[in-house]
Amino acid sequence: MHTLADRLRRLPPSCGPVRLVGVDGHAGSGKSTFTARLSAALGGAPVLHLDDVSGHEELFAWDGRLLTEVVAPLARGLTAHYAPYDWRARRFGPATRALPPAPVVLVEGVGAGRRALRPHLARLLWMELPREESWARGRARDGAEQREFWADWVEAERRHFAEDPSRPFADLLVRQSAHGYELLPGPAGRVGPDQIATEGEGSSAMC
């Protein structure tokens, strides 16, 4: 994990002074846990959870708000402010949350690699877990209380990735293992001095 963090720090900025790094994958694939560990390895890098900018009425129609409230300020080197969505109260705010223009800012959630956001990303990571397995984990995590929500979510996620896939543009695939996380080259195939898996290391690296 610290090797990945070091390599991300060395990337050129992608959004003003910020290296914006997306962590995408199916719901229930382990994005939040992985991102929390990566944030810690980066010394407490700020994290934007896309659950905070989406909502019941717009599960994936949040790209305009994200670009205006978060990406635009970061691109100018300013602290972004946004009102996180309350999933129980079913409304945004009123309190706002700050997201500073740190050297590395992590964006995690389903759709973090969507086409509207990709031009602003320094790297895109994809959690490599099949959707049915991911959804089963998510349902087990959320329990019977969220059964109706999950039925709606699965269909919405299917439509989203059919229209705007992320995985084909991932620079790295992240696979959880018994010993941590395995990093594999992604379909986008961007490699160079910051690559994770080198010829000498084999096809993957652990973190």
Coordinates of N, CA, C and O in Angstrom, one line a residue, residues 48-119:
L48 N -13.3 11.9 -1.0 CA -14.7 12.2 -1.3 C -15.4 10.9 -1.6 O -15.0 10.2 -2.5
H49 N -16.4 10.7 -0.8 CA -17.3 9.5 -1.0 C -18.5 9.9 -1.9 O -19.2 10.8 -1.6
L50 N -18.6 9.2 -3.0 CA -19.7 9.6 -4.0 C -21.1 9.4 -3.4 O -22.0 10.0 -3.9
D51 N -21.2 8.6 -2.3 CA -22.5 8.5 -1.6 C -22.9 9.8 -1.1 O -24.1 10.0 -0.9
D52 N -22.0 10.7 -0.9 CA -22.3 12.0 -0.3 C -22.8 13.0 -1.3 O -23.4 14.0 -1.0
V53 N -22.6 12.7 -2.6 CA -23.0 13.7 -3.6 C -24.2 13.1 -4.5 O -24.8 13.8 -5.3
S54 N -24.5 11.8 -4.3 CA -25.7 11.2 -5.0 C -26.8 11.2 -4.0 O -26.7 11.7 -2.9
G55 N -28.0 10.7 -4.4 CA -29.2 10.7 -3.6 C -30.2 9.7 -4.2 O -30.0 9.2 -5.3
H56 N -31.3 9.5 -3.4 CA -32.3 8.6 -3.8 C -32.9 8.9 -5.2 O -33.2 8.0 -6.0
E57 N -33.1 10.2 -5.5 CA -33.7 10.6 -6.7 C -32.7 10.7 -7.9 O -33.1 11.0 -9.0
E58 N -31.4 10.7 -7.6 CA -30.5 10.8 -8.6 C -29.2 10.0 -8.3 O -28.1 10.5 -8.1
L59 N -29.4 8.7 -8.4 CA -28.4 7.7 -8.1 C -27.1 8.0 -8.9 O -26.0 7.8 -8.4
F60 N -27.3 8.4 -10.2 CA -26.1 8.6 -11.0 C -26.1 10.0 -11.7 O -25.2 10.3 -12.5
A61 N -27.1 10.8 -11.4 CA -27.2 12.1 -12.1 C -26.6 13.2 -11.2 O -27.1 14.3 -11.1
W62 N -25.4 12.9 -10.7 CA -24.7 13.9 -9.9 C -23.4 14.5 -10.5 O -22.7 15.3 -9.8
D63 N -23.1 14.1 -11.7 CA -21.9 14.6 -12.3 C -21.8 16.1 -12.4 O -20.7 16.7 -12.2
G64 N -22.9 16.8 -12.8 CA -22.8 18.2 -12.9 C -22.5 18.9 -11.6 O -21.7 19.8 -11.5
R65 N -23.2 18.4 -10.5 CA -22.9 19.0 -9.2 C -21.5 18.7 -8.7 O -20.8 19.6 -8.2
L66 N -21.0 17.5 -9.0 CA -19.6 17.2 -8.6 C -18.6 18.1 -9.4 O -17.7 18.6 -8.7
L67 N -18.8 18.3 -10.6 CA -17.9 19.1 -11.4 C -17.9 20.6 -10.9 O -16.9 21.3 -10.8
T68 N -19.1 21.1 -10.6 CA -19.3 22.5 -10.2 C -18.8 22.7 -8.7 O -18.0 23.6 -8.5
E69 N -19.2 21.8 -7.8 CA -18.9 22.0 -6.4 C -17.5 21.5 -5.9 O -17.0 22.0 -5.0
V70 N -17.0 20.5 -6.6 CA -15.8 19.9 -6.2 C -14.6 20.1 -7.2 O -13.6 20.6 -6.8
V71 N -14.8 19.6 -8.4 CA -13.7 19.7 -9.4 C -13.3 21.1 -9.7 O -12.1 21.4 -9.7
A72 N -14.2 22.0 -10.0 CA -13.9 23.3 -10.4 C -13.1 24.1 -9.3 O -12.0 24.7 -9.6
P73 N -13.4 24.0 -8.0 CA -12.6 24.7 -7.0 C -11.2 24.1 -6.9 O -10.2 24.8 -6.8
L74 N -11.2 22.7 -6.9 CA -9.9 22.1 -6.7 C -9.0 22.4 -7.9 O -7.7 22.6 -7.7
A75 N -9.5 22.6 -9.1 CA -8.7 22.9 -10.3 C -8.1 24.3 -10.2 O -7.1 24.6 -10.8
R76 N -8.8 25.2 -9.3 CA -8.2 26.5 -9.1 C -7.4 26.6 -7.8 O -6.9 27.6 -7.4
G77 N -7.1 25.4 -7.2 CA -6.3 25.4 -6.0 C -7.1 25.8 -4.8 O -6.4 26.2 -3.8
L78 N -8.4 25.8 -4.8 CA -9.2 26.2 -3.7 C -9.8 25.0 -3.0 O -10.0 23.9 -3.5
T79 N -10.2 25.2 -1.7 CA -10.9 24.2 -1.0 C -12.4 24.1 -1.5 O -13.1 25.1 -1.7
A80 N -12.8 22.9 -1.8 CA -14.2 22.7 -2.3 C -15.1 22.5 -1.1 O -14.7 22.0 0.0
H81 N -16.3 22.9 -1.2 CA -17.3 22.8 -0.2 C -18.6 22.1 -0.8 O -19.1 22.6 -1.9
Y82 N -19.1 21.1 -0.2 CA -20.3 20.5 -0.7 C -21.2 20.0 0.5 O -20.7 19.8 1.6
A83 N -22.5 19.9 0.2 CA -23.4 19.5 1.3 C -23.7 18.0 1.1 O -24.3 17.6 0.1
P84 N -23.2 17.2 2.0 CA -23.4 15.7 1.9 C -24.8 15.3 2.0 O -25.6 15.9 2.7
Y85 N -25.2 14.3 1.3 CA -26.6 13.8 1.3 C -26.8 12.9 2.5 O -26.0 12.1 2.9
D86 N -28.0 13.1 3.1 CA -28.4 12.3 4.3 C -29.3 11.3 3.8 O -30.5 11.6 3.4
W87 N -28.9 10.0 3.8 CA -29.7 8.9 3.2 C -30.9 8.6 4.0 O -31.8 8.0 3.5
R88 N -30.9 8.9 5.3 CA -32.1 8.6 6.1 C -33.1 9.7 6.0 O -34.3 9.5 5.9
A89 N -32.6 11.0 6.1 CA -33.5 12.1 5.9 C -33.9 12.4 4.5 O -34.8 13.2 4.2
R90 N -33.2 11.8 3.5 CA -33.4 12.0 2.1 C -33.3 13.4 1.7 O -34.2 13.9 0.9
R91 N -32.3 14.1 2.1 CA -32.0 15.5 1.7 C -30.6 15.8 1.8 O -29.8 15.1 2.5
F92 N -30.1 16.9 1.1 CA -28.8 17.3 1.2 C -28.6 18.4 2.3 O -29.5 19.1 2.6
G93 N -27.4 18.4 2.9 CA -27.1 19.4 3.9 C -28.0 19.4 5.1 O -28.6 18.4 5.5
P94 N -28.2 20.6 5.8 CA -27.7 21.9 5.3 C -26.2 22.1 5.6 O -25.6 23.0 5.1
A95 N -25.6 21.3 6.5 CA -24.2 21.5 6.8 C -23.3 21.2 5.6 O -23.6 20.3 4.8
T96 N -22.2 21.9 5.5 CA -21.3 21.6 4.3 C -20.0 21.0 4.8 O -19.7 21.0 6.0
R97 N -19.4 20.3 3.9 CA -18.1 19.6 4.2 C -17.0 20.2 3.3 O -17.3 20.5 2.2
A98 N -15.8 20.3 3.9 CA -14.7 20.9 3.1 C -13.8 19.8 2.5 O -13.6 18.8 3.2
L99 N -13.3 20.0 1.3 CA -12.4 19.1 0.7 C -11.2 19.9 0.2 O -11.3 20.6 -0.8
P100 N -10.1 19.9 0.9 CA -9.0 20.8 0.6 C -8.2 20.3 -0.7 O -8.2 19.1 -1.0
P101 N -7.5 21.2 -1.3 CA -6.7 20.8 -2.5 C -5.4 20.2 -2.1 O -4.3 20.7 -2.4
A102 N -5.4 19.0 -1.5 CA -4.2 18.3 -1.1 C -3.5 17.7 -2.3 O -4.0 17.7 -3.4
P103 N -2.2 17.3 -2.1 CA -1.4 16.8 -3.2 C -2.1 15.6 -3.9 O -2.1 15.4 -5.1
V104 N -2.8 14.7 -3.0 CA -3.6 13.6 -3.6 C -5.0 13.6 -2.9 O -5.1 13.7 -1.7
V105 N -6.0 13.6 -3.7 CA -7.4 13.5 -3.2 C -8.0 12.3 -3.8 O -7.9 12.1 -5.1
L106 N -8.6 11.5 -3.0 CA -9.2 10.2 -3.4 C -10.7 10.4 -3.6 O -11.4 11.0 -2.8
V107 N -11.2 9.9 -4.7 CA -12.7 9.9 -5.0 C -13.1 8.5 -5.1 O -12.7 7.7 -6.0
E108 N -14.0 8.0 -4.2 CA -14.4 6.6 -4.2 C -15.9 6.5 -4.3 O -16.6 7.2 -3.7
G109 N -16.3 5.5 -5.1 CA -17.7 5.2 -5.3 C -18.0 4.7 -6.6 O -17.2 4.8 -7.6
V110 N -19.2 4.1 -6.8 CA -19.6 3.6 -8.1 C -19.7 4.8 -9.0 O -20.5 5.8 -8.8
G111 N -19.0 4.8 -10.1 CA -19.0 5.9 -11.1 C -17.9 6.9 -10.9 O -17.8 7.9 -11.6
A112 N -16.9 6.5 -10.1 CA -15.7 7.4 -9.9 C -14.9 7.5 -11.2 O -14.1 8.5 -11.4
G113 N -15.1 6.6 -12.1 CA -14.4 6.6 -13.4 C -15.2 7.0 -14.6 O -14.9 6.7 -15.7
R114 N -16.4 7.6 -14.3 CA -17.3 8.0 -15.4 C -16.6 9.0 -16.3 O -15.7 9.7 -16.0
R115 N -17.2 9.1 -17.6 CA -16.5 9.9 -18.6 C -16.4 11.4 -18.2 O -15.4 12.0 -18.6
A116 N -17.3 11.9 -17.4 CA -17.3 13.3 -17.1 C -16.2 13.6 -16.1 O -15.7 14.7 -16.1
L117 N -15.7 12.6 -15.4 CA -14.7 12.8 -14.4 C -13.3 12.4 -14.8 O -12.3 12.9 -14.4
R118 N -13.2 11.4 -15.8 CA -12.0 10.9 -16.2 C -10.9 11.9 -16.6 O -9.7 11.7 -16.3
P119 N -11.3 13.0 -17.4 CA -10.3 13.9 -17.8 C -9.5 14.6 -16.6 O -8.4 15.2 -16.8

